[in-house]
mmCIF file of C-alpha atoms in Angstrom:
data_model
loop_
_atom_site.group_PDB
_atom_site.id
_atom_site.type_symbol
_atom_site.label_atom_id
_atom_site.label_comp_id
_atom_site.label_asym_id
_atom_site.label_seq_id
_atom_site.Cartn_x
_atom_site.Cartn_y
_atom_site.Cartn_z
ATOM 1 C CA UNK A 1 -21.104 6.775 -7.088
ATOM 2 C CA UNK A 2 -21.452 6.632 -2.880
ATOM 3 C CA UNK A 3 -19.376 9.458 -1.066
ATOM 4 C CA UNK A 4 -17.104 6.807 1.661
ATOM 5 C CA UNK A 5 -17.144 9.822 4.278
ATOM 6 C CA UNK A 6 -21.327 9.959 3.791
ATOM 7 C CA UNK A 7 -21.907 6.548 5.169
ATOM 8 C CA UNK A 8 -24.486 5.734 8.611
ATOM 9 C CA UNK A 9 -23.220 4.106 10.985
ATOM 10 C CA UNK A 10 -25.935 0.872 10.280
ATOM 11 C CA UNK A 11 -23.680 1.012 6.835
ATOM 12 C CA UNK A 12 -20.690 0.219 8.309
ATOM 13 C CA UNK A 13 -22.235 -2.014 10.668
ATOM 14 C CA UNK A 14 -23.001 -4.070 7.250
ATOM 15 C CA UNK A 15 -19.794 -3.966 6.243
ATOM 16 C CA UNK A 16 -18.515 -5.137 9.945
ATOM 17 C CA UNK A 17 -20.883 -8.466 8.823
ATOM 18 C CA UNK A 18 -19.476 -8.581 5.432
ATOM 19 C CA UNK A 19 -15.744 -8.900 7.450
ATOM 20 C CA UNK A 20 -17.185 -11.376 9.663
ATOM 21 C CA UNK A 21 -18.639 -14.041 7.128
ATOM 22 C CA UNK A 22 -15.825 -13.666 5.421
ATOM 23 C CA UNK A 23 -12.834 -13.873 7.934
ATOM 24 C CA UNK A 24 -14.622 -16.442 9.590
ATOM 25 C CA UNK A 25 -14.870 -18.497 6.791
ATOM 26 C CA UNK A 26 -11.412 -18.258 5.880
ATOM 27 C CA UNK A 27 -10.514 -18.740 9.882
ATOM 28 C CA UNK A 28 -11.602 -21.695 9.759
ATOM 29 C CA UNK A 29 -10.187 -23.084 6.448
ATOM 30 C CA UNK A 30 -6.689 -22.052 7.947
ATOM 31 C CA UNK A 31 -7.749 -24.095 11.508
ATOM 32 C CA UNK A 32 -8.405 -26.862 8.990
ATOM 33 C CA UNK A 33 -5.096 -26.168 7.322
ATOM 34 C CA UNK A 34 -2.521 -26.161 10.685
ATOM 35 C CA UNK A 35 -5.043 -28.564 12.978
ATOM 36 C CA UNK A 36 -4.756 -25.546 15.656
ATOM 37 C CA UNK A 37 -8.057 -23.142 17.425
ATOM 38 C CA UNK A 38 -8.404 -20.087 15.359
ATOM 39 C CA UNK A 39 -9.437 -17.501 16.727
ATOM 40 C CA UNK A 40 -10.399 -13.719 15.372
ATOM 41 C CA UNK A 41 -11.182 -10.381 15.763
ATOM 42 C CA UNK A 42 -14.719 -8.447 15.413
ATOM 43 C CA UNK A 43 -13.648 -6.709 12.106
ATOM 44 C CA UNK A 44 -12.986 -3.095 11.404
ATOM 45 C CA UNK A 45 -14.159 -1.089 9.027
ATOM 46 C CA UNK A 46 -12.542 1.812 8.728
ATOM 47 C CA UNK A 47 -12.393 5.273 6.689
ATOM 48 C CA UNK A 48 -8.471 5.980 6.789
ATOM 49 C CA UNK A 49 -5.964 8.349 4.761
ATOM 50 C CA UNK A 50 -3.406 6.841 2.569
ATOM 51 C CA UNK A 51 -0.594 6.713 5.121
ATOM 52 C CA UNK A 52 -2.524 5.532 7.861
ATOM 53 C CA UNK A 53 -2.986 2.533 6.808
ATOM 54 C CA UNK A 54 0.464 1.091 7.419
ATOM 55 C CA UNK A 55 -0.017 1.948 10.821
ATOM 56 C CA UNK A 56 -2.864 -1.123 11.332
ATOM 57 C CA UNK A 57 0.810 -3.578 11.106
ATOM 58 C CA UNK A 58 3.187 -1.920 12.670
ATOM 59 C CA UNK A 59 4.354 1.243 10.302
ATOM 60 C CA UNK A 60 5.436 2.000 7.135
ATOM 61 C CA UNK A 61 8.849 -0.194 7.268
ATOM 62 C CA UNK A 62 7.707 -3.119 9.401
ATOM 63 C CA UNK A 63 8.706 -6.060 7.119
ATOM 64 C CA UNK A 64 5.514 -8.461 5.757
ATOM 65 C CA UNK A 65 4.580 -11.098 3.746
ATOM 66 C CA UNK A 66 1.781 -10.090 1.969
ATOM 67 C CA UNK A 67 -0.729 -11.762 -0.488
ATOM 68 C CA UNK A 68 -2.330 -9.468 -2.612
ATOM 69 C CA UNK A 69 -5.395 -10.286 -5.416
ATOM 70 C CA UNK A 70 -7.998 -8.526 -6.984
ATOM 71 C CA UNK A 71 -11.674 -9.441 -6.680
ATOM 72 C CA UNK A 72 -13.517 -8.824 -9.801
ATOM 73 C CA UNK A 73 -17.161 -8.968 -11.144
ATOM 74 C CA UNK A 74 -19.997 -7.379 -9.699
ATOM 75 C CA UNK A 75 -18.078 -5.887 -6.676
ATOM 76 C CA UNK A 76 -14.850 -5.156 -7.508
ATOM 77 C CA UNK A 77 -11.710 -4.148 -4.659
ATOM 78 C CA UNK A 78 -8.458 -5.449 -3.581
ATOM 79 C CA UNK A 79 -7.742 -8.155 -0.868
ATOM 80 C CA UNK A 80 -5.038 -8.388 1.021
ATOM 81 C CA UNK A 81 -3.670 -11.749 2.941
ATOM 82 C CA UNK A 82 -1.161 -9.831 5.624
ATOM 83 C CA UNK A 83 1.140 -12.480 7.950
ATOM 84 C CA UNK A 84 4.544 -11.223 10.601
ATOM 85 C CA UNK A 85 7.240 -13.100 9.589
ATOM 86 C CA UNK A 86 7.490 -14.757 12.222
ATOM 87 C CA UNK A 87 3.574 -15.693 11.728
ATOM 88 C CA UNK A 88 4.841 -17.388 8.281
ATOM 89 C CA UNK A 89 7.379 -19.600 9.992
ATOM 90 C CA UNK A 90 4.604 -20.661 12.335
ATOM 91 C CA UNK A 91 2.972 -21.777 9.383
ATOM 92 C CA UNK A 92 5.697 -23.049 7.730
ATOM 93 C CA UNK A 93 6.372 -25.414 10.429
ATOM 94 C CA UNK A 94 2.734 -27.293 10.978
ATOM 95 C CA UNK A 95 1.974 -27.203 7.197
ATOM 96 C CA UNK A 96 5.478 -28.906 6.209
ATOM 97 C CA UNK A 97 7.254 -30.454 9.196
ATOM 98 C CA UNK A 98 10.209 -28.432 9.084
ATOM 99 C CA UNK A 99 11.529 -25.495 10.844
ATOM 100 C CA UNK A 100 12.962 -23.030 8.246
ATOM 101 C CA UNK A 101 16.767 -21.890 8.416
ATOM 102 C CA UNK A 102 17.637 -19.279 7.074
ATOM 103 C CA UNK A 103 20.066 -16.242 7.611
ATOM 104 C CA UNK A 104 17.852 -13.548 6.389
ATOM 105 C CA UNK A 105 15.202 -12.623 8.091
ATOM 106 C CA UNK A 106 12.769 -12.638 4.912
ATOM 107 C CA UNK A 107 14.711 -15.038 3.036
ATOM 108 C CA UNK A 108 12.349 -17.784 1.837
ATOM 109 C CA UNK A 109 12.864 -20.482 0.146
ATOM 110 C CA UNK A 110 11.163 -21.188 -3.444
ATOM 111 C CA UNK A 111 9.393 -24.127 -1.652
ATOM 112 C CA UNK A 112 7.668 -22.193 1.377
ATOM 113 C CA UNK A 113 7.157 -18.913 -0.670
ATOM 114 C CA UNK A 114 4.947 -21.234 -2.420
ATOM 115 C CA UNK A 115 3.442 -22.718 0.511
ATOM 116 C CA UNK A 116 2.704 -19.374 2.131
ATOM 117 C CA UNK A 117 1.666 -18.307 -1.795
ATOM 118 C CA UNK A 118 -0.806 -21.377 -1.123
ATOM 119 C CA UNK A 119 -2.075 -20.479 1.944
ATOM 120 C CA UNK A 120 -2.628 -16.897 0.505
ATOM 121 C CA UNK A 121 -4.630 -18.837 -1.892
ATOM 122 C CA UNK A 122 -7.098 -20.801 0.255
ATOM 123 C CA UNK A 123 -7.576 -18.459 2.501
ATOM 124 C CA UNK A 124 -8.715 -15.354 0.586
ATOM 125 C CA UNK A 125 -10.797 -18.066 -1.760
ATOM 126 C CA UNK A 126 -12.908 -18.794 1.228
ATOM 127 C CA UNK A 127 -13.207 -15.320 2.400
ATOM 128 C CA UNK A 128 -14.460 -14.452 -0.918
ATOM 129 C CA UNK A 129 -16.780 -17.714 -2.156
ATOM 130 C CA UNK A 130 -18.336 -17.125 1.297
ATOM 131 C CA UNK A 131 -18.602 -13.401 0.504
ATOM 132 C CA UNK A 132 -20.332 -14.026 -3.084
ATOM 133 C CA UNK A 133 -22.592 -16.309 -1.018
ATOM 134 C CA UNK A 134 -24.228 -14.362 1.361
ATOM 135 C CA UNK A 135 -24.563 -11.054 -1.632
ATOM 136 C CA UNK A 136 -25.358 -13.766 -4.527
ATOM 137 C CA UNK A 137 -22.440 -11.159 -6.324
ATOM 138 C CA UNK A 138 -20.480 -12.684 -9.135
ATOM 139 C CA UNK A 139 -16.855 -12.177 -7.214
ATOM 140 C CA UNK A 140 -13.740 -13.936 -8.595
ATOM 141 C CA UNK A 141 -9.920 -13.198 -7.269
ATOM 142 C CA UNK A 142 -7.391 -13.304 -9.692
ATOM 143 C CA UNK A 143 -4.291 -15.481 -9.333
ATOM 144 C CA UNK A 144 -2.579 -13.898 -6.395
ATOM 145 C CA UNK A 145 1.085 -12.655 -5.905
ATOM 146 C CA UNK A 146 3.107 -12.433 -2.765
ATOM 147 C CA UNK A 147 5.521 -10.248 -1.478
ATOM 148 C CA UNK A 148 7.706 -9.745 1.508
ATOM 149 C CA UNK A 149 8.347 -6.607 2.126
ATOM 150 C CA UNK A 150 7.684 -2.867 3.550
ATOM 151 C CA UNK A 151 3.788 -2.597 5.161
ATOM 152 C CA UNK A 152 4.088 0.728 3.425
ATOM 153 C CA UNK A 153 5.050 -0.186 -0.094
ATOM 154 C CA UNK A 154 2.915 -3.417 -0.346
ATOM 155 C CA UNK A 155 -0.369 -1.704 0.795
ATOM 156 C CA UNK A 156 0.559 1.182 -0.751
ATOM 157 C CA UNK A 157 -0.197 -1.410 -4.028
ATOM 158 C CA UNK A 158 -3.894 -1.248 -3.398
ATOM 159 C CA UNK A 159 -4.796 1.323 -2.661
ATOM 160 C CA UNK A 160 -3.698 3.226 -6.048
ATOM 161 C CA UNK A 161 -7.450 2.591 -7.826
ATOM 162 C CA UNK A 162 -8.879 4.634 -5.200
ATOM 163 C CA UNK A 163 -6.134 7.220 -5.501
ATOM 164 C CA UNK A 164 -7.884 8.091 -8.829
ATOM 165 C CA UNK A 165 -11.090 8.611 -6.973
ATOM 166 C CA UNK A 166 -10.506 10.411 -3.641
ATOM 167 C CA UNK A 167 -7.682 10.780 -0.678
ATOM 168 C CA UNK A 168 -9.044 8.455 1.838
ATOM 169 C CA UNK A 169 -9.791 4.132 2.168
ATOM 170 C CA UNK A 170 -12.332 2.529 3.352
ATOM 171 C CA UNK A 171 -10.658 -0.733 4.768
ATOM 172 C CA UNK A 172 -12.169 -3.820 6.351
ATOM 173 C CA UNK A 173 -9.928 -5.729 8.366
ATOM 174 C CA UNK A 174 -10.131 -8.303 10.847
ATOM 175 C CA UNK A 175 -6.793 -9.847 12.789
ATOM 176 C CA UNK A 176 -6.567 -13.434 13.828
ATOM 177 C CA UNK A 177 -4.311 -15.565 15.779
ATOM 178 C CA UNK A 178 -3.881 -18.426 17.082
ATOM 179 C CA UNK A 179 -4.325 -19.167 21.075
ATOM 180 C CA UNK A 180 -1.096 -18.556 22.014
ATOM 181 C CA UNK A 181 -0.075 -15.887 19.683
ATOM 182 C CA UNK A 182 1.855 -17.520 17.304
ATOM 183 C CA UNK A 183 -0.273 -16.717 14.499
ATOM 184 C CA UNK A 184 -1.589 -13.046 13.681
ATOM 185 C CA UNK A 185 -2.384 -11.751 10.643
ATOM 186 C CA UNK A 186 -4.858 -9.434 8.474
ATOM 187 C CA UNK A 187 -7.137 -9.773 6.109
ATOM 188 C CA UNK A 188 -7.701 -6.219 4.359
ATOM 189 C CA UNK A 189 -10.762 -5.992 2.239
ATOM 190 C CA UNK A 190 -10.603 -2.727 0.288
ATOM 191 C CA UNK A 191 -13.414 -1.921 -2.199
ATOM 192 C CA UNK A 192 -13.180 0.137 -5.204
ATOM 193 C CA UNK A 193 -15.347 2.849 -4.243
ATOM 194 C CA UNK A 194 -18.244 2.302 -6.743
ATOM 195 C CA UNK A 195 -18.574 -0.974 -5.335
ATOM 196 C CA UNK A 196 -20.519 0.199 -2.033
ATOM 197 C CA UNK A 197 -23.702 1.012 -4.260
ATOM 198 C CA UNK A 198 -23.982 -2.977 -5.824
ATOM 199 C CA UNK A 199 -22.697 -4.169 -2.154
ATOM 200 C CA UNK A 200 -25.548 -2.200 -0.539
ATOM 201 C CA UNK A 201 -28.249 -3.084 -3.058
ATOM 202 C CA UNK A 202 -27.823 -6.752 -3.097
ATOM 203 C CA UNK A 203 -27.923 -6.866 0.401
ATOM 204 C CA UNK A 204 -31.046 -4.408 1.026
ATOM 205 C CA UNK A 205 -29.423 -2.245 3.030
ATOM 206 C CA UNK A 206 -30.552 1.501 2.471
ATOM 207 C CA UNK A 207 -27.730 3.460 0.416
ATOM 208 C CA UNK A 208 -27.983 7.164 2.439
ATOM 209 C CA UNK A 209 -28.201 7.613 6.565
ATOM 210 C CA UNK A 210 -29.223 6.124 9.639
ATOM 211 C CA UNK A 211 -31.294 3.057 10.023
ATOM 212 C CA UNK B 1 19.117 18.768 13.276
ATOM 213 C CA UNK B 2 15.385 17.715 12.116
ATOM 214 C CA UNK B 3 14.131 14.939 10.317
ATOM 215 C CA UNK B 4 11.564 15.785 8.160
ATOM 216 C CA UNK B 5 8.304 13.402 7.452
ATOM 217 C CA UNK B 6 6.784 13.415 3.718
ATOM 218 C CA UNK B 7 3.462 10.782 4.034
ATOM 219 C CA UNK B 8 2.299 9.360 0.951
ATOM 220 C CA UNK B 9 0.553 11.997 -1.478
ATOM 221 C CA UNK B 10 2.703 14.476 0.618
ATOM 222 C CA UNK B 11 5.980 16.883 -0.300
ATOM 223 C CA UNK B 12 8.105 19.162 2.643
ATOM 224 C CA UNK B 13 10.589 21.500 2.000
ATOM 225 C CA UNK B 14 14.108 21.662 4.408
ATOM 226 C CA UNK B 15 16.868 23.826 4.413
ATOM 227 C CA UNK B 16 20.307 22.475 5.591
ATOM 228 C CA UNK B 17 20.779 20.949 8.623
ATOM 229 C CA UNK B 18 17.341 19.306 8.223
ATOM 230 C CA UNK B 19 16.613 15.724 6.645
ATOM 231 C CA UNK B 20 13.169 14.914 4.672
ATOM 232 C CA UNK B 21 12.420 11.777 5.127
ATOM 233 C CA UNK B 22 9.301 9.198 3.568
ATOM 234 C CA UNK B 23 8.981 5.506 3.822
ATOM 235 C CA UNK B 24 7.758 2.268 2.283
ATOM 236 C CA UNK B 25 7.813 3.993 -1.126
ATOM 237 C CA UNK B 26 6.019 0.606 -3.273
ATOM 238 C CA UNK B 27 4.897 1.926 -6.757
ATOM 239 C CA UNK B 28 5.031 5.618 -5.924
ATOM 240 C CA UNK B 29 7.727 8.003 -6.307
ATOM 241 C CA UNK B 30 9.904 9.958 -4.133
ATOM 242 C CA UNK B 31 11.214 13.194 -6.374
ATOM 243 C CA UNK B 32 13.712 14.332 -4.737
ATOM 244 C CA UNK B 33 15.065 18.161 -5.480
ATOM 245 C CA UNK B 34 17.953 19.860 -4.304
ATOM 246 C CA UNK B 35 19.509 23.885 -4.691
ATOM 247 C CA UNK B 36 22.502 22.991 -3.943
ATOM 248 C CA UNK B 37 24.001 26.607 -3.264
ATOM 249 C CA UNK B 38 21.269 27.449 -0.644
ATOM 250 C CA UNK B 39 21.207 24.436 0.471
ATOM 251 C CA UNK B 40 17.262 23.710 0.295
ATOM 252 C CA UNK B 41 16.226 20.463 -0.400
ATOM 253 C CA UNK B 42 12.532 19.523 -1.361
ATOM 254 C CA UNK B 43 10.802 16.134 -1.655
ATOM 255 C CA UNK B 44 7.400 14.487 -3.028
ATOM 256 C CA UNK B 45 6.136 10.973 -2.588
ATOM 257 C CA UNK B 46 3.920 10.780 -5.682
ATOM 258 C CA UNK B 47 1.497 8.086 -6.091
ATOM 259 C CA UNK B 48 -0.203 9.045 -9.460
ATOM 260 C CA UNK B 49 0.780 10.078 -12.734
ATOM 261 C CA UNK B 50 -1.486 12.152 -14.160
ATOM 262 C CA UNK B 51 -3.864 14.848 -12.099
ATOM 263 C CA UNK B 52 -6.223 14.194 -15.149
ATOM 264 C CA UNK B 53 -6.580 10.662 -14.438
ATOM 265 C CA UNK B 54 -8.384 11.785 -11.009
ATOM 266 C CA UNK B 55 -12.134 10.790 -10.891
ATOM 267 C CA UNK B 56 -13.266 13.904 -9.263
ATOM 268 C CA UNK B 57 -12.391 17.653 -8.826
ATOM 269 C CA UNK B 58 -11.224 17.540 -4.939
ATOM 270 C CA UNK B 59 -7.948 16.839 -5.951
ATOM 271 C CA UNK B 60 -5.317 16.821 -3.760
ATOM 272 C CA UNK B 61 -1.896 18.322 -5.506
ATOM 273 C CA UNK B 62 0.295 16.611 -4.219
ATOM 274 C CA UNK B 63 -1.100 13.121 -5.346
ATOM 275 C CA UNK B 64 0.449 13.518 -8.501
ATOM 276 C CA UNK B 65 3.150 13.863 -11.177
ATOM 277 C CA UNK B 66 2.106 16.312 -13.205
ATOM 278 C CA UNK B 67 0.618 18.424 -9.656
ATOM 279 C CA UNK B 68 3.103 17.612 -7.098
ATOM 280 C CA UNK B 69 6.306 18.791 -8.639
ATOM 281 C CA UNK B 70 5.305 22.333 -9.988
ATOM 282 C CA UNK B 71 3.911 22.387 -6.004
ATOM 283 C CA UNK B 72 7.335 21.782 -4.369
ATOM 284 C CA UNK B 73 9.123 23.809 -6.658
ATOM 285 C CA UNK B 74 6.983 26.872 -5.450
ATOM 286 C CA UNK B 75 7.462 26.064 -2.141
ATOM 287 C CA UNK B 76 10.950 25.615 -2.166
ATOM 288 C CA UNK B 77 11.128 28.738 -4.019
ATOM 289 C CA UNK B 78 9.118 30.463 -1.182
ATOM 290 C CA UNK B 79 11.661 29.634 0.973
ATOM 291 C CA UNK B 80 14.819 31.116 -1.107
ATOM 292 C CA UNK B 81 15.223 28.439 -3.679
ATOM 293 C CA UNK B 82 16.342 29.016 -7.234
ATOM 294 C CA UNK B 83 14.259 27.462 -9.353
ATOM 295 C CA UNK B 84 16.601 27.282 -11.906
ATOM 296 C CA UNK B 85 19.161 26.414 -9.790
ATOM 297 C CA UNK B 86 17.474 22.738 -9.083
ATOM 298 C CA UNK B 87 18.743 19.384 -9.786
ATOM 299 C CA UNK B 88 16.420 16.204 -8.933
ATOM 300 C CA UNK B 89 17.044 12.827 -7.968
ATOM 301 C CA UNK B 90 14.127 9.466 -7.968
ATOM 302 C CA UNK B 91 13.664 6.640 -6.252
ATOM 303 C CA UNK B 92 10.622 4.354 -6.257
ATOM 304 C CA UNK B 93 8.540 3.355 -9.364
ATOM 305 C CA UNK B 94 9.162 -0.333 -8.239
ATOM 306 C CA UNK B 95 6.623 -3.017 -9.199
ATOM 307 C CA UNK B 96 5.493 -4.181 -5.728
ATOM 308 C CA UNK B 97 3.381 -7.813 -6.945
ATOM 309 C CA UNK B 98 3.646 -9.676 -10.320
ATOM 310 C CA UNK B 99 0.624 -10.424 -12.646
ATOM 311 C CA UNK B 100 0.110 -12.901 -15.220
ATOM 312 C CA UNK B 101 -1.971 -10.328 -17.101
ATOM 313 C CA UNK B 102 -0.352 -6.586 -17.169
ATOM 314 C CA UNK B 103 -3.012 -4.221 -17.094
ATOM 315 C CA UNK B 104 -2.117 -0.806 -17.113
ATOM 316 C CA UNK B 105 -2.663 0.047 -13.224
ATOM 317 C CA UNK B 106 -0.754 -3.174 -12.334
ATOM 318 C CA UNK B 107 2.143 -1.612 -14.304
ATOM 319 C CA UNK B 108 1.727 1.847 -12.354
ATOM 320 C CA UNK B 109 5.321 2.234 -10.398
ATOM 321 C CA UNK B 110 7.262 2.237 -14.511
ATOM 322 C CA UNK B 111 4.509 4.919 -15.655
ATOM 323 C CA UNK B 112 5.201 6.738 -12.529
ATOM 324 C CA UNK B 113 8.918 6.981 -13.121
ATOM 325 C CA UNK B 114 8.034 7.994 -16.830
ATOM 326 C CA UNK B 115 5.423 10.919 -16.058
ATOM 327 C CA UNK B 116 7.564 12.379 -13.091
ATOM 328 C CA UNK B 117 10.852 12.176 -15.502
ATOM 329 C CA UNK B 118 8.727 13.545 -18.126
ATOM 330 C CA UNK B 119 7.560 16.273 -15.295
ATOM 331 C CA UNK B 120 10.543 16.807 -14.726
ATOM 332 C CA UNK B 121 12.190 17.559 -18.548
ATOM 333 C CA UNK B 122 9.528 20.326 -18.933
ATOM 334 C CA UNK B 123 11.104 22.486 -16.078
ATOM 335 C CA UNK B 124 14.559 21.863 -17.408
ATOM 336 C CA UNK B 125 15.634 20.073 -14.343
ATOM 337 C CA UNK B 126 18.654 17.789 -14.434
ATOM 338 C CA UNK B 127 18.277 13.968 -13.229
ATOM 339 C CA UNK B 128 21.467 13.625 -11.506
ATOM 340 C CA UNK B 129 21.030 9.997 -10.192
ATOM 341 C CA UNK B 130 17.912 7.604 -10.009
ATOM 342 C CA UNK B 131 17.168 4.152 -8.037
ATOM 343 C CA UNK B 132 14.108 2.747 -9.823
ATOM 344 C CA UNK B 133 11.544 -0.051 -11.006
ATOM 345 C CA UNK B 134 12.707 -3.363 -9.551
ATOM 346 C CA UNK B 135 10.300 -4.694 -7.231
ATOM 347 C CA UNK B 136 12.010 -3.935 -3.619
ATOM 348 C CA UNK B 137 9.931 -1.225 -1.267
ATOM 349 C CA UNK B 138 12.395 1.583 -0.550
ATOM 350 C CA UNK B 139 12.963 3.776 2.207
ATOM 351 C CA UNK B 140 14.553 7.360 1.185
ATOM 352 C CA UNK B 141 15.805 9.829 3.354
ATOM 353 C CA UNK B 142 17.828 13.267 1.804
ATOM 354 C CA UNK B 143 19.982 15.474 3.696
ATOM 355 C CA UNK B 144 19.365 19.494 3.222
ATOM 356 C CA UNK B 145 23.062 19.699 4.182
ATOM 357 C CA UNK B 146 24.638 17.700 1.589
ATOM 358 C CA UNK B 147 22.541 16.454 -0.934
ATOM 359 C CA UNK B 148 23.027 12.683 -0.531
ATOM 360 C CA UNK B 149 19.920 10.686 -1.009
ATOM 361 C CA UNK B 150 19.896 7.339 1.162
ATOM 362 C CA UNK B 151 18.270 5.322 -0.075
ATOM 363 C CA UNK B 152 17.361 1.252 1.976
ATOM 364 C CA UNK B 153 15.479 -1.723 0.737
ATOM 365 C CA UNK B 154 14.931 -4.763 2.945
ATOM 366 C CA UNK B 155 17.663 -7.622 2.262
ATOM 367 C CA UNK B 156 19.470 -5.103 0.421
ATOM 368 C CA UNK B 157 20.755 -3.137 3.068
ATOM 369 C CA UNK B 158 21.297 1.069 2.493
ATOM 370 C CA UNK B 159 23.221 2.841 -0.542
ATOM 371 C CA UNK B 160 23.908 6.910 -1.608
ATOM 372 C CA UNK B 161 22.649 8.115 -4.394
#
C-alpha cells in the first residue's frame, strides 16, 4: 500500500487535476440546473489529521447539509457534497420557485429534502462519471444519503474506513460559488488508502518520488 | 475554570473546576469516566470498536474502544483518581446516514457503543447514563465539579445526564 505521507509534489498535482475535472463537470451541471454561472476554486489536496477536516467548513459544530455516497469499483472511496443552509435555501428558491419558510434553521420539508438529495445525486454523479472517463476506471456511486447536522459528526463518518488504516486522510476539496456568493459548497473526495495506487497506475503516474 | 477540548481519536482528563468537551460526535462515542470523591473526570472520543481491526501497527491507542478506555483509566489514576470508584456515561454512536444496504462499516455507531459497554464491563465500571444511537450528532461537555454531562444536539436543544 502506498504511504499517503510519502507522495511527491507531482502526485499531488495529479490529484489536484483529478479534483479539477470532477468538480468542473459537477459545477457545470449545477450551473445548468439553476441557470446561473458557477465558479470554482483550484482544488486543494491536503493530507490532514482527523480532527482538522471539519475546519474546512467552519468548524465541528457548524450545521451543514451533506450528501454522502460510497464510490465502489476499481477505486473505492467516500464522497461528500456539502452545502451550508443559506446556499441550500438559494438553490431551492431557484429550483422550485418558492421561498423556503420554516421555523427552525435546519427543518426542511420532505419536498425540499428530496430536491436537495437529487441535486447531490446529479452533482456527485457528474463528478464521478467524468473521473471515470478520465481514468478509464470503473467507479460507481452508491445511492446517496442526505443528512443535516454538525459538520464534524457528518464528515467523521467518511473517515471511518481510513481510521482503520492510519490517522491521516487525503482529501480533494473543491469549493464552488455563484457570482454573488449566494451558493457556496464543497466537494470532498476521500479515496480509500488502497485506491491511490490504482488511480496513479491507470494514469501512468509513478508511485514514488518527484518527477 | 478551563474547558479542555478533546479531538477525534483523542482523550483528556480534568480536575474540578475544569470541564472537558468534545464536539461533533457522529458515529464516534464519547466515553466519560468520573471519580466523584476526587472530582476527576476523563473523556475519550472513540472512533472505532476494536484495535485488532486495524490494518497497521503504528496505531493511535485512543482511536479504539478496547485501547482508549484503559489508557483513559491510567491517565486518570496518574492525576489521583481511584479506578475502583469510577462510573461512566456514554453519548454518541449515531447512524448519521441511512443506506439501503447495511454492511458492517455503515453500522459503525451501534458497534462502537457495544464495544465501549463491553470494555467498561471488563473493567467493572458501572454505566450511570447513556444517550446513544439515533441519527443526530452530539456535542458533549463534562463538568468535573458536578459530574454532570451536558449533551447538545442540533434542533433538539441541550439535556443533562
